[in-house]
mmCIF file of N, CA and C in Angstrom:
data_model
loop_
_atom_site.group_PDB
_atom_site.id
_atom_site.type_symbol
_atom_site.label_atom_id
_atom_site.label_comp_id
_atom_site.label_asym_id
_atom_site.label_seq_id
_atom_site.Cartn_x
_atom_site.Cartn_y
_atom_site.Cartn_z
ATOM 1 N N MET A 164 0.809 -1.189 0.000
ATOM 2 C CA MET A 164 0.000 0.000 0.000
ATOM 3 C C MET A 164 0.857 1.261 0.000
ATOM 4 N N VAL A 165 1.942 1.267 0.743
ATOM 5 C CA VAL A 165 2.827 2.434 0.754
ATOM 6 C C VAL A 165 3.386 2.671 -0.634
ATOM 7 N N PHE A 166 3.718 1.601 -1.333
ATOM 8 C CA PHE A 166 4.242 1.722 -2.694
ATOM 9 C C PHE A 166 3.218 2.403 -3.596
ATOM 10 N N GLU A 167 1.951 1.999 -3.488
ATOM 11 C CA GLU A 167 0.904 2.621 -4.287
ATOM 12 C C GLU A 167 0.778 4.102 -3.969
ATOM 13 N N ALA A 168 0.860 4.462 -2.693
ATOM 14 C CA ALA A 168 0.779 5.868 -2.311
ATOM 15 C C ALA A 168 1.933 6.643 -2.929
ATOM 16 N N GLY A 169 3.112 6.046 -2.946
ATOM 17 C CA GLY A 169 4.266 6.685 -3.571
ATOM 18 C C GLY A 169 4.040 6.939 -5.047
ATOM 19 N N LEU A 170 3.382 6.015 -5.719
ATOM 20 C CA LEU A 170 3.086 6.210 -7.136
ATOM 21 C C LEU A 170 2.126 7.366 -7.348
ATOM 22 N N VAL A 171 1.146 7.510 -6.465
ATOM 23 C CA VAL A 171 0.208 8.627 -6.574
ATOM 24 C C VAL A 171 0.946 9.946 -6.380
ATOM 25 N N ILE A 172 1.836 9.999 -5.398
ATOM 26 C CA ILE A 172 2.612 11.220 -5.165
ATOM 27 C C ILE A 172 3.471 11.550 -6.370
ATOM 28 N N ASP A 173 4.110 10.550 -6.965
ATOM 29 C CA ASP A 173 4.914 10.780 -8.173
ATOM 30 C C ASP A 173 4.059 11.343 -9.298
ATOM 31 N N ARG A 174 2.844 10.853 -9.426
ATOM 32 C CA ARG A 174 1.950 11.372 -10.468
ATOM 33 C C ARG A 174 1.605 12.832 -10.214
ATOM 34 N N PHE A 175 1.381 13.206 -8.952
ATOM 35 C CA PHE A 175 1.124 14.610 -8.630
ATOM 36 C C PHE A 175 2.312 15.468 -9.056
ATOM 37 N N ARG A 176 3.514 14.992 -8.776
ATOM 38 C CA ARG A 176 4.723 15.750 -9.123
ATOM 39 C C ARG A 176 4.851 15.933 -10.632
ATOM 40 N N ARG A 177 4.450 14.936 -11.407
ATOM 41 C CA ARG A 177 4.536 15.010 -12.870
ATOM 42 C C ARG A 177 3.340 15.741 -13.471
ATOM 43 N N ASN A 178 2.440 16.191 -12.615
ATOM 44 C CA ASN A 178 1.211 16.859 -13.058
ATOM 45 C C ASN A 178 0.304 15.909 -13.823
ATOM 46 N N ASP A 179 0.441 14.609 -13.579
ATOM 47 C CA ASP A 179 -0.413 13.571 -14.153
ATOM 48 C C ASP A 179 -1.461 13.254 -13.094
ATOM 49 N N MET A 180 -2.436 14.135 -12.977
ATOM 50 C CA MET A 180 -3.387 14.069 -11.873
ATOM 51 C C MET A 180 -4.322 12.869 -12.003
ATOM 52 N N PRO A 181 -4.516 12.145 -10.901
ATOM 53 C CA PRO A 181 -5.507 11.068 -10.913
ATOM 54 C C PRO A 181 -6.897 11.653 -11.160
ATOM 55 N N GLU A 182 -7.768 10.840 -11.720
ATOM 56 C CA GLU A 182 -9.118 11.297 -12.015
ATOM 57 C C GLU A 182 -10.068 10.944 -10.888
ATOM 58 N N ALA A 183 -11.197 11.626 -10.840
ATOM 59 C CA ALA A 183 -12.203 11.378 -9.808
ATOM 60 C C ALA A 183 -12.568 9.903 -9.772
ATOM 61 N N GLY A 184 -12.602 9.347 -8.582
ATOM 62 C CA GLY A 184 -12.960 7.946 -8.401
ATOM 63 C C GLY A 184 -11.820 6.968 -8.572
ATOM 64 N N GLU A 185 -10.662 7.450 -9.001
ATOM 65 C CA GLU A 185 -9.533 6.560 -9.270
ATOM 66 C C GLU A 185 -9.004 5.882 -8.003
ATOM 67 N N LEU A 186 -9.223 6.482 -6.848
ATOM 68 C CA LEU A 186 -8.730 5.901 -5.599
ATOM 69 C C LEU A 186 -9.834 5.196 -4.814
ATOM 70 N N THR A 187 -10.968 4.938 -5.461
ATOM 71 C CA THR A 187 -12.064 4.233 -4.807
ATOM 72 C C THR A 187 -11.579 2.873 -4.315
ATOM 73 N N GLY A 188 -11.914 2.553 -3.075
ATOM 74 C CA GLY A 188 -11.490 1.288 -2.490
ATOM 75 C C GLY A 188 -10.148 1.367 -1.790
ATOM 76 N N LYS A 189 -9.497 2.514 -1.864
ATOM 77 C CA LYS A 189 -8.215 2.717 -1.196
ATOM 78 C C LYS A 189 -8.438 3.498 0.091
ATOM 79 N N VAL A 190 -7.536 3.324 1.037
ATOM 80 C CA VAL A 190 -7.594 4.048 2.302
ATOM 81 C C VAL A 190 -6.351 4.915 2.419
ATOM 82 N N ALA A 191 -6.541 6.176 2.768
ATOM 83 C CA ALA A 191 -5.428 7.102 2.953
ATOM 84 C C ALA A 191 -5.380 7.548 4.406
ATOM 85 N N LEU A 192 -4.227 7.478 5.004
ATOM 86 C CA LEU A 192 -4.008 7.956 6.369
ATOM 87 C C LEU A 192 -3.176 9.223 6.249
ATOM 88 N N VAL A 193 -3.742 10.353 6.667
ATOM 89 C CA VAL A 193 -3.061 11.638 6.535
ATOM 90 C C VAL A 193 -2.782 12.189 7.925
ATOM 91 N N THR A 194 -1.499 12.257 8.288
ATOM 92 C CA THR A 194 -1.120 12.864 9.558
ATOM 93 C C THR A 194 -1.008 14.372 9.344
ATOM 94 N N GLY A 195 -1.363 15.128 10.357
ATOM 95 C CA GLY A 195 -1.363 16.583 10.207
ATOM 96 C C GLY A 195 -2.473 17.033 9.282
ATOM 97 N N GLY A 196 -3.571 16.289 9.266
ATOM 98 C CA GLY A 196 -4.643 16.538 8.312
ATOM 99 C C GLY A 196 -5.635 17.617 8.696
ATOM 100 N N SER A 197 -5.416 18.292 9.799
ATOM 101 C CA SER A 197 -6.409 19.273 10.239
ATOM 102 C C SER A 197 -6.135 20.694 9.764
ATOM 103 N N ALA A 198 -4.978 20.935 9.161
ATOM 104 C CA ALA A 198 -4.654 22.301 8.742
ATOM 105 C C ALA A 198 -3.673 22.294 7.571
ATOM 106 N N GLY A 199 -3.631 23.393 6.882
ATOM 107 C CA GLY A 199 -2.638 23.612 5.836
ATOM 108 C C GLY A 199 -2.630 22.572 4.733
ATOM 109 N N ILE A 200 -1.427 22.148 4.363
ATOM 110 C CA ILE A 200 -1.258 21.191 3.278
ATOM 111 C C ILE A 200 -1.940 19.865 3.600
ATOM 112 N N GLY A 201 -1.833 19.403 4.836
ATOM 113 C CA GLY A 201 -2.470 18.148 5.225
ATOM 114 C C GLY A 201 -3.976 18.184 5.017
ATOM 115 N N ARG A 202 -4.586 19.295 5.375
ATOM 116 C CA ARG A 202 -6.036 19.457 5.189
ATOM 117 C C ARG A 202 -6.383 19.422 3.705
ATOM 118 N N ALA A 203 -5.618 20.111 2.893
ATOM 119 C CA ALA A 203 -5.860 20.128 1.444
ATOM 120 C C ALA A 203 -5.706 18.732 0.847
ATOM 121 N N ILE A 204 -4.715 18.000 1.332
ATOM 122 C CA ILE A 204 -4.503 16.631 0.849
ATOM 123 C C ILE A 204 -5.694 15.748 1.211
ATOM 124 N N CYS A 205 -6.214 15.902 2.422
ATOM 125 C CA CYS A 205 -7.402 15.133 2.829
ATOM 126 C C CYS A 205 -8.563 15.382 1.876
ATOM 127 N N HIS A 206 -8.809 16.644 1.581
ATOM 128 C CA HIS A 206 -9.911 16.994 0.684
ATOM 129 C C HIS A 206 -9.683 16.410 -0.709
ATOM 130 N N LYS A 207 -8.481 16.535 -1.227
ATOM 131 C CA LYS A 207 -8.185 16.036 -2.580
ATOM 132 C C LYS A 207 -8.333 14.524 -2.650
ATOM 133 N N LEU A 208 -7.771 13.803 -1.682
ATOM 134 C CA LEU A 208 -7.866 12.350 -1.689
ATOM 135 C C LEU A 208 -9.317 11.898 -1.586
ATOM 136 N N ALA A 209 -10.117 12.584 -0.790
ATOM 137 C CA ALA A 209 -11.536 12.239 -0.674
ATOM 138 C C ALA A 209 -12.248 12.450 -2.007
ATOM 139 N N ARG A 210 -11.929 13.556 -2.696
ATOM 140 C CA ARG A 210 -12.539 13.810 -4.005
ATOM 141 C C ARG A 210 -12.140 12.743 -5.019
ATOM 142 N N LEU A 211 -10.973 12.157 -4.846
ATOM 143 C CA LEU A 211 -10.508 11.101 -5.746
ATOM 144 C C LEU A 211 -11.083 9.737 -5.379
ATOM 145 N N GLY A 212 -11.866 9.693 -4.307
ATOM 146 C CA GLY A 212 -12.562 8.465 -3.961
ATOM 147 C C GLY A 212 -11.987 7.674 -2.806
ATOM 148 N N ALA A 213 -10.871 8.103 -2.245
ATOM 149 C CA ALA A 213 -10.256 7.368 -1.139
ATOM 150 C C ALA A 213 -11.036 7.565 0.152
ATOM 151 N N ALA A 214 -11.018 6.552 0.991
ATOM 152 C CA ALA A 214 -11.510 6.699 2.361
ATOM 153 C C ALA A 214 -10.354 7.325 3.133
ATOM 154 N N VAL A 215 -10.584 8.462 3.749
ATOM 155 C CA VAL A 215 -9.500 9.227 4.372
ATOM 156 C C VAL A 215 -9.601 9.158 5.891
ATOM 157 N N ALA A 216 -8.496 8.760 6.519
ATOM 158 C CA ALA A 216 -8.377 8.805 7.977
ATOM 159 C C ALA A 216 -7.573 10.053 8.314
ATOM 160 N N VAL A 217 -8.232 11.024 8.920
ATOM 161 C CA VAL A 217 -7.593 12.297 9.249
ATOM 162 C C VAL A 217 -6.983 12.183 10.645
ATOM 163 N N MET A 218 -5.693 12.466 10.749
ATOM 164 C CA MET A 218 -4.987 12.382 12.022
ATOM 165 C C MET A 218 -4.444 13.766 12.379
ATOM 166 N N ALA A 219 -4.635 14.150 13.634
ATOM 167 C CA ALA A 219 -4.089 15.415 14.143
ATOM 168 C C ALA A 219 -4.155 15.383 15.658
ATOM 169 N N ARG A 220 -3.543 16.372 16.290
ATOM 170 C CA ARG A 220 -3.505 16.422 17.754
ATOM 171 C C ARG A 220 -4.813 16.864 18.389
ATOM 172 N N ARG A 221 -5.540 17.739 17.712
ATOM 173 C CA ARG A 221 -6.758 18.293 18.311
ATOM 174 C C ARG A 221 -7.998 17.647 17.692
ATOM 175 N N GLU A 222 -8.749 16.960 18.537
ATOM 176 C CA GLU A 222 -9.935 16.224 18.076
ATOM 177 C C GLU A 222 -10.954 17.145 17.395
ATOM 178 N N GLU A 223 -11.140 18.346 17.928
ATOM 179 C CA GLU A 223 -12.118 19.256 17.336
ATOM 180 C C GLU A 223 -11.703 19.705 15.937
ATOM 181 N N ALA A 224 -10.400 19.839 15.697
ATOM 182 C CA ALA A 224 -9.912 20.214 14.369
ATOM 183 C C ALA A 224 -10.133 19.075 13.379
ATOM 184 N N VAL A 225 -9.925 17.840 13.835
ATOM 185 C CA VAL A 225 -10.173 16.671 12.986
ATOM 186 C C VAL A 225 -11.652 16.597 12.636
ATOM 187 N N ALA A 226 -12.506 16.793 13.637
ATOM 188 C CA ALA A 226 -13.955 16.738 13.410
ATOM 189 C C ALA A 226 -14.386 17.777 12.377
ATOM 190 N N LYS A 227 -13.774 18.952 12.404
ATOM 191 C CA LYS A 227 -14.118 20.001 11.444
ATOM 192 C C LYS A 227 -13.773 19.577 10.022
ATOM 193 N N VAL A 228 -12.579 19.021 9.830
ATOM 194 C CA VAL A 228 -12.166 18.572 8.491
ATOM 195 C C VAL A 228 -13.074 17.441 8.008
ATOM 196 N N VAL A 229 -13.375 16.515 8.889
ATOM 197 C CA VAL A 229 -14.254 15.400 8.520
ATOM 198 C C VAL A 229 -15.626 15.921 8.098
ATOM 199 N N SER A 230 -16.177 16.867 8.836
ATOM 200 C CA SER A 230 -17.494 17.397 8.474
ATOM 201 C C SER A 230 -17.435 18.170 7.149
ATOM 202 N N GLU A 231 -16.331 18.868 6.883
ATOM 203 C CA GLU A 231 -16.175 19.549 5.589
ATOM 204 C C GLU A 231 -16.183 18.544 4.455
ATOM 205 N N ILE A 232 -15.430 17.463 4.623
ATOM 206 C CA ILE A 232 -15.337 16.433 3.581
ATOM 207 C C ILE A 232 -16.700 15.775 3.378
ATOM 208 N N GLU A 233 -17.378 15.463 4.462
ATOM 209 C CA GLU A 233 -18.704 14.848 4.359
ATOM 210 C C GLU A 233 -19.692 15.779 3.665
ATOM 211 N N ALA A 234 -19.588 17.079 3.921
ATOM 212 C CA ALA A 234 -20.478 18.055 3.287
ATOM 213 C C ALA A 234 -20.252 18.119 1.766
ATOM 214 N N GLU A 235 -19.022 17.846 1.341
ATOM 215 C CA GLU A 235 -18.718 17.833 -0.091
ATOM 216 C C GLU A 235 -19.271 16.584 -0.777
ATOM 217 N N GLY A 236 -19.609 15.599 0.030
ATOM 218 C CA GLY A 236 -20.177 14.373 -0.541
ATOM 219 C C GLY A 236 -19.156 13.315 -0.680
#
């Protein structure tokens, strides 16, 4: 699974963006997911179809990101 995640990151670097739904059935664990780049990554991975586990120190910040993602569908 880590290898697959590395391939996705390489594609982002090459500007070969994955398409919506391409990560369906995959799980992404994002540390530092409540703010900044981590938060943006959580949103992007969710839009691509991944189930996202948001990790951060403050539970209320995690809950906010999760509710934002859920509101997007």
